mmCIF file of N, CA and C in Angstrom:
data_model
loop_
_atom_site.group_PDB
_atom_site.id
_atom_site.type_symbol
_atom_site.label_atom_id
_atom_site.label_comp_id
_atom_site.label_asym_id
_atom_site.label_seq_id
_atom_site.Cartn_x
_atom_site.Cartn_y
_atom_site.Cartn_z
ATOM 1 N N MET A 157 0.832 -1.182 0.000
ATOM 2 C CA MET A 157 0.000 0.000 0.000
ATOM 3 C C MET A 157 0.875 1.244 0.000
ATOM 4 N N LYS A 158 0.364 2.290 -0.586
ATOM 5 C CA LYS A 158 0.997 3.604 -0.482
ATOM 6 C C LYS A 158 0.357 4.308 0.711
ATOM 7 N N ILE A 159 1.202 4.857 1.578
ATOM 8 C CA ILE A 159 0.756 5.490 2.812
ATOM 9 C C ILE A 159 1.228 6.940 2.829
ATOM 10 N N ALA A 160 0.283 7.877 2.855
ATOM 11 C CA ALA A 160 0.632 9.290 2.971
ATOM 12 C C ALA A 160 1.052 9.568 4.405
ATOM 13 N N ALA A 161 2.168 10.242 4.578
ATOM 14 C CA ALA A 161 2.667 10.583 5.908
ATOM 15 C C ALA A 161 2.905 12.082 5.957
ATOM 16 N N ALA A 162 2.313 12.736 6.951
ATOM 17 C CA ALA A 162 2.454 14.184 7.074
ATOM 18 C C ALA A 162 2.755 14.560 8.518
ATOM 19 N N PHE A 163 3.438 15.685 8.648
ATOM 20 C CA PHE A 163 3.900 16.156 9.950
ATOM 21 C C PHE A 163 3.806 17.667 9.979
ATOM 22 N N ASP A 164 3.247 18.204 11.058
ATOM 23 C CA ASP A 164 3.355 19.651 11.214
ATOM 24 C C ASP A 164 4.666 19.919 11.954
ATOM 25 N N HIS A 165 4.913 21.157 12.325
ATOM 26 C CA HIS A 165 6.182 21.525 12.949
ATOM 27 C C HIS A 165 6.432 20.823 14.280
ATOM 28 N N ARG A 166 5.372 20.424 14.977
ATOM 29 C CA ARG A 166 5.556 19.692 16.235
ATOM 30 C C ARG A 166 5.637 18.189 15.999
ATOM 31 N N GLY A 167 5.000 17.724 14.960
ATOM 32 C CA GLY A 167 5.020 16.297 14.648
ATOM 33 C C GLY A 167 6.310 15.822 14.026
ATOM 34 N N VAL A 168 7.122 16.768 13.565
ATOM 35 C CA VAL A 168 8.340 16.422 12.840
ATOM 36 C C VAL A 168 9.309 15.579 13.687
ATOM 37 N N LYS A 169 9.203 15.665 14.996
ATOM 38 C CA LYS A 169 10.139 14.902 15.843
ATOM 39 C C LYS A 169 9.951 13.391 15.703
ATOM 40 N N LEU A 170 8.787 12.936 15.219
ATOM 41 C CA LEU A 170 8.566 11.499 14.992
ATOM 42 C C LEU A 170 8.691 11.115 13.510
ATOM 43 N N ARG A 171 9.043 12.073 12.678
ATOM 44 C CA ARG A 171 9.058 11.866 11.231
ATOM 45 C C ARG A 171 9.871 10.643 10.793
ATOM 46 N N GLU A 172 11.116 10.585 11.195
ATOM 47 C CA GLU A 172 11.982 9.488 10.739
ATOM 48 C C GLU A 172 11.439 8.134 11.173
ATOM 49 N N ARG A 173 10.967 8.037 12.402
ATOM 50 C CA ARG A 173 10.448 6.771 12.904
ATOM 51 C C ARG A 173 9.189 6.356 12.150
ATOM 52 N N VAL A 174 8.304 7.298 11.889
ATOM 53 C CA VAL A 174 7.074 6.999 11.157
ATOM 54 C C VAL A 174 7.403 6.474 9.764
ATOM 55 N N LEU A 175 8.263 7.171 9.059
ATOM 56 C CA LEU A 175 8.627 6.737 7.707
ATOM 57 C C LEU A 175 9.310 5.370 7.722
ATOM 58 N N GLU A 176 10.188 5.138 8.700
ATOM 59 C CA GLU A 176 10.845 3.833 8.832
ATOM 60 C C GLU A 176 9.829 2.721 9.075
ATOM 61 N N GLU A 177 8.869 2.951 9.946
ATOM 62 C CA GLU A 177 7.876 1.924 10.269
ATOM 63 C C GLU A 177 6.996 1.592 9.066
ATOM 64 N N ILE A 178 6.659 2.588 8.288
ATOM 65 C CA ILE A 178 5.859 2.332 7.083
ATOM 66 C C ILE A 178 6.624 1.405 6.144
ATOM 67 N N VAL A 179 7.896 1.673 5.959
ATOM 68 C CA VAL A 179 8.734 0.834 5.087
ATOM 69 C C VAL A 179 8.903 -0.552 5.695
ATOM 70 N N ARG A 180 9.181 -0.632 6.994
ATOM 71 C CA ARG A 180 9.338 -1.931 7.668
ATOM 72 C C ARG A 180 8.101 -2.799 7.543
ATOM 73 N N ALA A 181 6.940 -2.151 7.502
ATOM 74 C CA ALA A 181 5.679 -2.890 7.379
ATOM 75 C C ALA A 181 5.414 -3.319 5.935
ATOM 76 N N GLY A 182 6.322 -2.978 5.037
ATOM 77 C CA GLY A 182 6.201 -3.411 3.651
ATOM 78 C C GLY A 182 5.404 -2.483 2.760
ATOM 79 N N HIS A 183 5.278 -1.225 3.175
ATOM 80 C CA HIS A 183 4.488 -0.262 2.411
ATOM 81 C C HIS A 183 5.375 0.862 1.884
ATOM 82 N N ASP A 184 4.818 1.628 0.963
ATOM 83 C CA ASP A 184 5.541 2.739 0.357
ATOM 84 C C ASP A 184 5.050 4.058 0.938
ATOM 85 N N PRO A 185 5.922 4.787 1.640
ATOM 86 C CA PRO A 185 5.491 6.071 2.185
ATOM 87 C C PRO A 185 5.465 7.159 1.111
ATOM 88 N N ILE A 186 4.490 8.010 1.203
ATOM 89 C CA ILE A 186 4.451 9.249 0.421
ATOM 90 C C ILE A 186 4.698 10.348 1.444
ATOM 91 N N ASP A 187 5.882 10.898 1.450
ATOM 92 C CA ASP A 187 6.294 11.880 2.453
ATOM 93 C C ASP A 187 5.769 13.262 2.070
ATOM 94 N N LEU A 188 4.785 13.734 2.818
ATOM 95 C CA LEU A 188 4.186 15.031 2.560
ATOM 96 C C LEU A 188 4.818 16.139 3.411
ATOM 97 N N GLY A 189 5.897 15.787 4.157
ATOM 98 C CA GLY A 189 6.587 16.785 4.943
ATOM 99 C C GLY A 189 5.799 17.173 6.185
ATOM 100 N N THR A 190 6.300 18.020 6.917
ATOM 101 C CA THR A 190 7.476 18.831 6.831
ATOM 102 C C THR A 190 8.655 18.065 7.422
ATOM 103 N N ASP A 191 9.836 18.575 7.210
ATOM 104 C CA ASP A 191 11.013 17.917 7.771
ATOM 105 C C ASP A 191 11.785 18.833 8.713
ATOM 106 N N SER A 192 11.138 19.916 9.153
ATOM 107 C CA SER A 192 11.806 20.879 10.015
ATOM 108 C C SER A 192 10.792 21.527 10.964
ATOM 109 N N PRO A 193 11.227 21.857 12.177
ATOM 110 C CA PRO A 193 10.314 22.526 13.104
ATOM 111 C C PRO A 193 10.052 23.999 12.752
ATOM 112 N N GLU A 194 10.800 24.535 11.820
ATOM 113 C CA GLU A 194 10.599 25.915 11.346
ATOM 114 C C GLU A 194 10.561 25.901 9.836
ATOM 115 N N PRO A 195 9.706 26.628 9.210
ATOM 116 C CA PRO A 195 8.701 27.501 9.794
ATOM 117 C C PRO A 195 7.540 26.691 10.363
ATOM 118 N N LYS A 196 6.728 27.330 11.148
ATOM 119 C CA LYS A 196 5.552 26.671 11.719
ATOM 120 C C LYS A 196 4.591 26.307 10.591
ATOM 121 N N ILE A 197 4.032 25.118 10.671
ATOM 122 C CA ILE A 197 3.114 24.596 9.656
ATOM 123 C C ILE A 197 1.731 24.456 10.284
ATOM 124 N N ASP A 198 0.721 24.995 9.660
ATOM 125 C CA ASP A 198 -0.641 24.873 10.163
ATOM 126 C C ASP A 198 -1.176 23.477 9.868
ATOM 127 N N TYR A 199 -1.602 22.760 10.910
ATOM 128 C CA TYR A 199 -2.051 21.376 10.732
ATOM 129 C C TYR A 199 -3.222 21.223 9.763
ATOM 130 N N PRO A 200 -4.141 22.193 9.625
ATOM 131 C CA PRO A 200 -5.207 21.990 8.629
ATOM 132 C C PRO A 200 -4.667 21.853 7.198
ATOM 133 N N ASP A 201 -3.560 22.534 6.908
ATOM 134 C CA ASP A 201 -2.969 22.417 5.573
ATOM 135 C C ASP A 201 -2.460 21.004 5.327
ATOM 136 N N LYS A 202 -1.826 20.425 6.322
ATOM 137 C CA LYS A 202 -1.327 19.054 6.193
ATOM 138 C C LYS A 202 -2.477 18.054 6.169
ATOM 139 N N ALA A 203 -3.528 18.334 6.939
ATOM 140 C CA ALA A 203 -4.707 17.452 6.925
ATOM 141 C C ALA A 203 -5.300 17.388 5.525
ATOM 142 N N ARG A 204 -5.376 18.528 4.868
ATOM 143 C CA ARG A 204 -5.895 18.571 3.506
ATOM 144 C C ARG A 204 -5.011 17.743 2.568
ATOM 145 N N GLU A 205 -3.696 17.851 2.717
ATOM 146 C CA GLU A 205 -2.779 17.097 1.864
ATOM 147 C C GLU A 205 -2.951 15.586 2.053
ATOM 148 N N VAL A 206 -3.029 15.153 3.297
ATOM 149 C CA VAL A 206 -3.226 13.723 3.570
ATOM 150 C C VAL A 206 -4.568 13.263 3.008
ATOM 151 N N GLY A 207 -5.613 14.023 3.300
ATOM 152 C CA GLY A 207 -6.944 13.657 2.835
ATOM 153 C C GLY A 207 -7.040 13.599 1.325
ATOM 154 N N GLU A 208 -6.456 14.576 0.657
ATOM 155 C CA GLU A 208 -6.509 14.584 -0.806
ATOM 156 C C GLU A 208 -5.718 13.430 -1.401
ATOM 157 N N ALA A 209 -4.616 13.055 -0.779
ATOM 158 C CA ALA A 209 -3.854 11.904 -1.272
ATOM 159 C C ALA A 209 -4.708 10.639 -1.236
ATOM 160 N N ILE A 210 -5.503 10.497 -0.196
ATOM 161 C CA ILE A 210 -6.386 9.331 -0.073
ATOM 162 C C ILE A 210 -7.570 9.462 -1.024
ATOM 163 N N ARG A 211 -8.172 10.615 -1.056
ATOM 164 C CA ARG A 211 -9.366 10.816 -1.895
ATOM 165 C C ARG A 211 -9.060 10.651 -3.383
ATOM 166 N N THR A 212 -7.857 11.011 -3.818
ATOM 167 C CA THR A 212 -7.496 10.875 -5.237
ATOM 168 C C THR A 212 -6.972 9.483 -5.573
ATOM 169 N N GLY A 213 -6.740 8.662 -4.554
ATOM 170 C CA GLY A 213 -6.214 7.323 -4.795
ATOM 171 C C GLY A 213 -4.705 7.245 -4.827
ATOM 172 N N ALA A 214 -4.026 8.365 -4.593
ATOM 173 C CA ALA A 214 -2.563 8.344 -4.550
ATOM 174 C C ALA A 214 -2.059 7.525 -3.361
ATOM 175 N N ALA A 215 -2.856 7.495 -2.287
ATOM 176 C CA ALA A 215 -2.513 6.722 -1.084
ATOM 177 C C ALA A 215 -3.752 5.964 -0.626
ATOM 178 N N ALA A 216 -3.525 4.819 0.003
ATOM 179 C CA ALA A 216 -4.632 4.028 0.548
ATOM 180 C C ALA A 216 -4.996 4.477 1.952
ATOM 181 N N ARG A 217 -3.988 4.906 2.721
ATOM 182 C CA ARG A 217 -4.174 5.354 4.096
ATOM 183 C C ARG A 217 -3.197 6.468 4.386
ATOM 184 N N GLY A 218 -3.353 7.064 5.574
ATOM 185 C CA GLY A 218 -2.448 8.126 5.964
ATOM 186 C C GLY A 218 -2.080 8.044 7.427
ATOM 187 N N VAL A 219 -0.921 8.589 7.734
ATOM 188 C CA VAL A 219 -0.461 8.778 9.109
ATOM 189 C C VAL A 219 -0.124 10.258 9.229
ATOM 190 N N PHE A 220 -0.698 10.903 10.236
ATOM 191 C CA PHE A 220 -0.536 12.346 10.397
ATOM 192 C C PHE A 220 -0.127 12.612 11.835
ATOM 193 N N VAL A 221 0.994 13.319 12.016
ATOM 194 C CA VAL A 221 1.520 13.592 13.346
ATOM 195 C C VAL A 221 1.553 15.091 13.593
ATOM 196 N N CYS A 222 0.893 15.499 14.671
ATOM 197 C CA CYS A 222 0.986 16.876 15.147
ATOM 198 C C CYS A 222 1.361 16.793 16.627
ATOM 199 N N GLY A 223 1.198 17.857 17.376
ATOM 200 C CA GLY A 223 1.593 17.841 18.779
ATOM 201 C C GLY A 223 0.762 16.917 19.635
ATOM 202 N N SER A 224 -0.566 17.011 19.507
ATOM 203 C CA SER A 224 -1.452 16.180 20.332
ATOM 204 C C SER A 224 -2.172 15.095 19.550
ATOM 205 N N GLY A 225 -2.275 15.260 18.249
ATOM 206 C CA GLY A 225 -3.085 14.361 17.422
ATOM 207 C C GLY A 225 -4.508 14.852 17.288
ATOM 208 N N ALA A 226 -4.944 15.699 18.205
ATOM 209 C CA ALA A 226 -6.334 16.166 18.205
ATOM 210 C C ALA A 226 -6.631 17.072 17.014
ATOM 211 N N GLY A 227 -5.836 18.091 16.820
ATOM 212 C CA GLY A 227 -6.063 18.997 15.701
ATOM 213 C C GLY A 227 -5.999 18.272 14.370
ATOM 214 N N ALA A 228 -5.049 17.352 14.258
ATOM 215 C CA ALA A 228 -4.903 16.577 13.024
ATOM 216 C C ALA A 228 -6.182 15.819 12.702
ATOM 217 N N SER A 229 -6.740 15.140 13.692
ATOM 218 C CA SER A 229 -7.937 14.338 13.433
ATOM 219 C C SER A 229 -9.160 15.215 13.196
ATOM 220 N N ILE A 230 -9.278 16.309 13.911
ATOM 221 C CA ILE A 230 -10.416 17.211 13.702
ATOM 222 C C ILE A 230 -10.404 17.746 12.275
ATOM 223 N N ALA A 231 -9.265 18.235 11.835
ATOM 224 C CA ALA A 231 -9.164 18.815 10.499
ATOM 225 C C ALA A 231 -9.363 17.758 9.411
ATOM 226 N N ALA A 232 -8.736 16.601 9.559
ATOM 227 C CA ALA A 232 -8.834 15.561 8.523
ATOM 228 C C ALA A 232 -10.269 15.068 8.361
ATOM 229 N N CYS A 233 -11.000 14.978 9.450
ATOM 230 C CA CYS A 233 -12.384 14.478 9.379
ATOM 231 C C CYS A 233 -13.337 15.452 8.695
ATOM 232 N N LYS A 234 -12.900 16.647 8.405
ATOM 233 C CA LYS A 234 -13.749 17.600 7.691
ATOM 234 C C LYS A 234 -13.849 17.268 6.203
ATOM 235 N N LEU A 235 -12.990 16.388 5.714
ATOM 236 C CA LEU A 235 -12.996 16.009 4.307
ATOM 237 C C LEU A 235 -13.852 14.763 4.105
ATOM 238 N N ASP A 236 -14.765 14.821 3.150
ATOM 239 C CA ASP A 236 -15.613 13.662 2.855
ATOM 240 C C ASP A 236 -14.757 12.427 2.601
ATOM 241 N N GLY A 237 -15.173 11.328 3.196
ATOM 242 C CA GLY A 237 -14.488 10.062 2.980
ATOM 243 C C GLY A 237 -13.275 9.827 3.847
ATOM 244 N N ILE A 238 -12.900 10.812 4.627
ATOM 245 C CA ILE A 238 -11.743 10.643 5.513
ATOM 246 C C ILE A 238 -12.254 10.325 6.904
ATOM 247 N N ARG A 239 -11.753 9.219 7.414
ATOM 248 C CA ARG A 239 -12.111 8.753 8.749
ATOM 249 C C ARG A 239 -10.811 8.699 9.564
ATOM 250 N N ALA A 240 -10.555 9.774 10.270
ATOM 251 C CA ALA A 240 -9.315 9.928 11.027
ATOM 252 C C ALA A 240 -9.604 9.851 12.513
ATOM 253 N N ALA A 241 -8.647 9.324 13.251
ATOM 254 C CA ALA A 241 -8.779 9.286 14.703
ATOM 255 C C ALA A 241 -7.404 9.390 15.342
ATOM 256 N N THR A 242 -7.385 10.044 16.491
ATOM 257 C CA THR A 242 -6.176 10.080 17.300
ATOM 258 C C THR A 242 -6.127 8.794 18.098
ATOM 259 N N CYS A 243 -5.051 8.062 17.960
ATOM 260 C CA CYS A 243 -4.889 6.793 18.682
ATOM 261 C C CYS A 243 -3.541 6.797 19.378
ATOM 262 N N HIS A 244 -3.583 6.600 20.683
ATOM 263 C CA HIS A 244 -2.354 6.522 21.455
ATOM 264 C C HIS A 244 -2.240 5.174 22.161
ATOM 265 N N ASP A 245 -3.053 4.210 21.701
ATOM 266 C CA ASP A 245 -2.959 2.835 22.195
ATOM 267 C C ASP A 245 -3.156 1.913 20.990
ATOM 268 N N THR A 246 -2.558 0.738 21.042
ATOM 269 C CA THR A 246 -2.603 -0.154 19.881
ATOM 270 C C THR A 246 -3.987 -0.730 19.621
ATOM 271 N N TYR A 247 -4.791 -0.917 20.662
ATOM 272 C CA TYR A 247 -6.138 -1.440 20.450
ATOM 273 C C TYR A 247 -6.928 -0.508 19.535
ATOM 274 N N SER A 248 -6.949 0.768 19.857
ATOM 275 C CA SER A 248 -7.686 1.737 19.045
ATOM 276 C C SER A 248 -7.110 1.841 17.634
ATOM 277 N N ALA A 249 -5.798 1.718 17.509
ATOM 278 C CA ALA A 249 -5.160 1.839 16.198
ATOM 279 C C ALA A 249 -5.597 0.730 15.246
ATOM 280 N N HIS A 250 -5.794 -0.492 15.751
ATOM 281 C CA HIS A 250 -6.258 -1.558 14.848
ATOM 282 C C HIS A 250 -7.775 -1.653 14.830
ATOM 283 N N GLN A 251 -8.429 -1.440 15.961
ATOM 284 C CA GLN A 251 -9.884 -1.542 16.013
ATOM 285 C C GLN A 251 -10.545 -0.462 15.175
ATOM 286 N N GLY A 252 -9.941 0.710 15.095
ATOM 287 C CA GLY A 252 -10.481 1.782 14.275
ATOM 288 C C GLY A 252 -10.553 1.399 12.805
ATOM 289 N N VAL A 253 -9.608 0.594 12.365
ATOM 290 C CA VAL A 253 -9.640 0.088 10.985
ATOM 291 C C VAL A 253 -10.641 -1.055 10.877
ATOM 292 N N GLU A 254 -10.565 -2.009 11.792
ATOM 293 C CA GLU A 254 -11.400 -3.212 11.715
ATOM 294 C C GLU A 254 -12.890 -2.913 11.777
ATOM 295 N N HIS A 255 -13.300 -1.988 12.619
ATOM 296 C CA HIS A 255 -14.724 -1.711 12.805
ATOM 297 C C HIS A 255 -15.203 -0.442 12.116
ATOM 298 N N ASP A 256 -14.319 0.546 11.981
ATOM 299 C CA ASP A 256 -14.736 1.858 11.490
ATOM 300 C C ASP A 256 -14.113 2.243 10.154
ATOM 301 N N ASP A 257 -13.317 1.354 9.581
ATOM 302 C CA ASP A 257 -12.632 1.603 8.314
ATOM 303 C C ASP A 257 -11.846 2.913 8.357
ATOM 304 N N MET A 258 -11.214 3.162 9.505
ATOM 305 C CA MET A 258 -10.381 4.348 9.684
ATOM 306 C C MET A 258 -9.292 4.349 8.624
ATOM 307 N N ASN A 259 -9.097 5.497 7.970
ATOM 308 C CA ASN A 259 -8.061 5.547 6.941
ATOM 309 C C ASN A 259 -6.940 6.542 7.245
ATOM 310 N N VAL A 260 -7.035 7.257 8.360
ATOM 311 C CA VAL A 260 -5.943 8.136 8.783
ATOM 312 C C VAL A 260 -5.709 7.944 10.278
ATOM 313 N N LEU A 261 -4.492 7.573 10.613
ATOM 314 C CA LEU A 261 -4.050 7.453 11.999
ATOM 315 C C LEU A 261 -3.395 8.762 12.390
ATOM 316 N N CYS A 262 -3.883 9.390 13.453
ATOM 317 C CA CYS A 262 -3.301 10.632 13.966
ATOM 318 C C CYS A 262 -2.593 10.340 15.282
ATOM 319 N N ILE A 263 -1.411 10.897 15.400
ATOM 320 C CA ILE A 263 -0.573 10.648 16.568
ATOM 321 C C ILE A 263 -0.073 11.989 17.105
ATOM 322 N N GLY A 264 0.012 12.099 18.422
ATOM 323 C CA GLY A 264 0.556 13.292 19.060
ATOM 324 C C GLY A 264 2.006 13.085 19.464
ATOM 325 N N SER A 265 2.894 13.860 18.882
ATOM 326 C CA SER A 265 4.324 13.715 19.191
ATOM 327 C C SER A 265 4.670 14.151 20.606
ATOM 328 N N GLU A 266 3.788 14.921 21.235
ATOM 329 C CA GLU A 266 4.008 15.338 22.615
ATOM 330 C C GLU A 266 3.391 14.349 23.601
ATOM 331 N N VAL A 267 2.724 13.319 23.058
ATOM 332 C CA VAL A 267 2.024 12.339 23.888
ATOM 333 C C VAL A 267 2.726 10.989 23.860
ATOM 334 N N VAL A 268 3.199 10.579 22.695
ATOM 335 C CA VAL A 268 3.850 9.273 22.559
ATOM 336 C C VAL A 268 5.287 9.449 22.082
ATOM 337 N N GLY A 269 6.101 8.486 22.451
ATOM 338 C CA GLY A 269 7.480 8.467 21.984
ATOM 339 C C GLY A 269 7.612 7.612 20.738
ATOM 340 N N ALA A 270 8.819 7.483 20.273
ATOM 341 C CA ALA A 270 9.093 6.777 19.023
ATOM 342 C C ALA A 270 8.703 5.299 19.089
ATOM 343 N N GLU A 271 8.954 4.641 20.208
ATOM 344 C CA GLU A 271 8.634 3.207 20.301
ATOM 345 C C GLU A 271 7.136 2.961 20.185
ATOM 346 N N LEU A 272 6.353 3.714 20.945
ATOM 347 C CA LEU A 272 4.909 3.545 20.874
ATOM 348 C C LEU A 272 4.385 3.975 19.507
ATOM 349 N N ALA A 273 4.934 5.014 18.936
ATOM 350 C CA ALA A 273 4.520 5.430 17.585
ATOM 351 C C ALA A 273 4.717 4.271 16.605
ATOM 352 N N GLY A 274 5.839 3.570 16.721
ATOM 353 C CA GLY A 274 6.087 2.416 15.859
ATOM 354 C C GLY A 274 5.043 1.333 16.052
ATOM 355 N N GLU A 275 4.689 1.050 17.299
ATOM 356 C CA GLU A 275 3.658 0.035 17.589
ATOM 357 C C GLU A 275 2.309 0.446 17.016
ATOM 358 N N LEU A 276 1.981 1.715 17.143
ATOM 359 C CA LEU A 276 0.701 2.218 16.630
ATOM 360 C C LEU A 276 0.630 2.063 15.117
ATOM 361 N N ILE A 277 1.694 2.409 14.446
ATOM 362 C CA ILE A 277 1.723 2.310 12.988
ATOM 363 C C ILE A 277 1.620 0.859 12.543
ATOM 364 N N ARG A 278 2.319 -0.031 13.215
ATOM 365 C CA ARG A 278 2.223 -1.458 12.863
ATOM 366 C C ARG A 278 0.812 -1.988 13.068
ATOM 367 N N ALA A 279 0.170 -1.595 14.167
ATOM 368 C CA ALA A 279 -1.208 -2.043 14.428
ATOM 369 C C ALA A 279 -2.159 -1.492 13.371
ATOM 370 N N PHE A 280 -2.018 -0.227 13.038
ATOM 371 C CA PHE A 280 -2.871 0.431 12.048
ATOM 372 C C PHE A 280 -2.702 -0.193 10.669
ATOM 373 N N LEU A 281 -1.474 -0.338 10.232
ATOM 374 C CA LEU A 281 -1.225 -0.853 8.882
ATOM 375 C C LEU A 281 -1.487 -2.349 8.765
ATOM 376 N N GLY A 282 -1.409 -3.056 9.869
ATOM 377 C CA GLY A 282 -1.664 -4.494 9.843
ATOM 378 C C GLY A 282 -3.132 -4.862 9.903
ATOM 379 N N ALA A 283 -3.982 -3.906 10.197
ATOM 380 C CA ALA A 283 -5.413 -4.175 10.359
ATOM 381 C C ALA A 283 -6.155 -4.067 9.026
ATOM 382 N N ARG A 284 -7.241 -4.810 8.942
ATOM 383 C CA ARG A 284 -8.123 -4.779 7.763
ATOM 384 C C ARG A 284 -9.557 -4.568 8.227
ATOM 385 N N PHE A 285 -10.330 -3.863 7.408
ATOM 386 C CA PHE A 285 -11.736 -3.629 7.721
ATOM 387 C C PHE A 285 -12.472 -4.961 7.746
ATOM 388 N N ASP A 286 -13.258 -5.188 8.792
ATOM 389 C CA ASP A 286 -13.991 -6.435 8.999
ATOM 390 C C ASP A 286 -15.044 -6.676 7.919
ATOM 391 N N GLY A 287 -15.723 -5.612 7.510
ATOM 392 C CA GLY A 287 -16.743 -5.734 6.470
ATOM 393 C C GLY A 287 -18.063 -6.309 6.933
ATOM 394 N N GLY A 288 -18.207 -6.539 8.225
ATOM 395 C CA GLY A 288 -19.450 -7.083 8.757
ATOM 396 C C GLY A 288 -20.620 -6.131 8.541
ATOM 397 N N GLU A 289 -21.815 -6.688 8.495
ATOM 398 C CA GLU A 289 -23.028 -5.920 8.185
ATOM 399 C C GLU A 289 -23.202 -4.719 9.112
ATOM 400 N N ARG A 290 -22.987 -4.903 10.404
ATOM 401 C CA ARG A 290 -23.199 -3.780 11.326
ATOM 402 C C ARG A 290 -22.182 -2.665 11.104
ATOM 403 N N TYR A 291 -20.953 -3.032 10.719
ATOM 404 C CA TYR A 291 -19.935 -2.012 10.477
ATOM 405 C C TYR A 291 -20.219 -1.265 9.184
ATOM 406 N N VAL A 292 -20.643 -1.972 8.173
ATOM 407 C CA VAL A 292 -21.010 -1.333 6.908
ATOM 408 C C VAL A 292 -22.207 -0.405 7.125
ATOM 409 N N ARG A 293 -23.195 -0.861 7.876
ATOM 410 C CA ARG A 293 -24.377 -0.046 8.157
ATOM 411 C C ARG A 293 -23.972 1.265 8.839
ATOM 412 N N ARG A 294 -23.071 1.175 9.761
ATOM 413 C CA ARG A 294 -22.626 2.371 10.484
ATOM 414 C C ARG A 294 -21.875 3.329 9.562
ATOM 415 N N LEU A 295 -21.050 2.783 8.691
ATOM 416 C CA LEU A 295 -20.336 3.636 7.736
ATOM 417 C C LEU A 295 -21.302 4.324 6.782
ATOM 418 N N GLU A 296 -22.344 3.617 6.380
ATOM 419 C CA GLU A 296 -23.358 4.229 5.510
ATOM 420 C C GLU A 296 -24.026 5.401 6.222
ATOM 421 N N LYS A 297 -24.255 5.273 7.509
ATOM 422 C CA LYS A 297 -24.837 6.375 8.277
ATOM 423 C C LYS A 297 -23.886 7.577 8.314
ATOM 424 N N ILE A 298 -22.613 7.315 8.437
ATOM 425 C CA ILE A 298 -21.624 8.395 8.422
ATOM 426 C C ILE A 298 -21.623 9.082 7.065
ATOM 427 N N GLU A 299 -21.671 8.308 5.998
ATOM 428 C CA GLU A 299 -21.712 8.886 4.646
ATOM 429 C C GLU A 299 -22.969 9.746 4.464
ATOM 430 N N GLU A 300 -24.089 9.297 5.005
ATOM 431 C CA GLU A 300 -25.329 10.091 4.940
ATOM 432 C C GLU A 300 -25.141 11.424 5.675
ATOM 433 N N MET A 301 -24.467 11.383 6.816
ATOM 434 C CA MET A 301 -24.208 12.613 7.567
ATOM 435 C C MET A 301 -23.337 13.564 6.751
ATOM 436 N N GLU A 302 -22.301 13.027 6.081
ATOM 437 C CA GLU A 302 -21.438 13.860 5.253
ATOM 438 C C GLU A 302 -22.241 14.540 4.144
ATOM 439 N N LYS A 303 -23.105 13.793 3.503
ATOM 440 C CA LYS A 303 -23.898 14.343 2.397
ATOM 441 C C LYS A 303 -24.910 15.378 2.893
ATOM 442 N N ALA A 304 -25.519 15.122 4.030
ATOM 443 C CA ALA A 304 -26.548 16.014 4.542
ATOM 444 C C ALA A 304 -25.977 17.308 5.131
ATOM 445 N N HIS A 305 -24.789 17.228 5.671
ATOM 446 C CA HIS A 305 -24.229 18.373 6.383
ATOM 447 C C HIS A 305 -22.947 18.892 5.763
ATOM 448 N N GLY A 306 -22.538 18.304 4.631
ATOM 449 C CA GLY A 306 -21.282 18.689 3.980
ATOM 450 C C GLY A 306 -21.292 20.085 3.524
#
């Protein structure tokens, strides 16, 4: 899979580890930057880049790192078809894919270190959507919400 990876100025501290883990998991990273803590990067801009990479088919999933993960997930979820969540535990990182077809993993560089970030990425990329009727039904409801309130 091609995986879009983006970092704002605070998320850049996990950049190398995130890119390494994507490759170790057998996937191709699409590095959307940034690679420096200066200048400051607004996370909504990076959220748009990750989301558009997925929406256009350039990437199958995304990993987005900001300071807390919260801003990243809030901004990414504003794009139709993007299901992003902040996950700082491995259960949520894989369960979000299995039950909710999550396609963007958001991580807070001020919350987790490199080792846990690696575990989160492995759990996220190793998971597959279950496809069960109740999960599909729930996703259809989310799509209806996007269309009605988009």
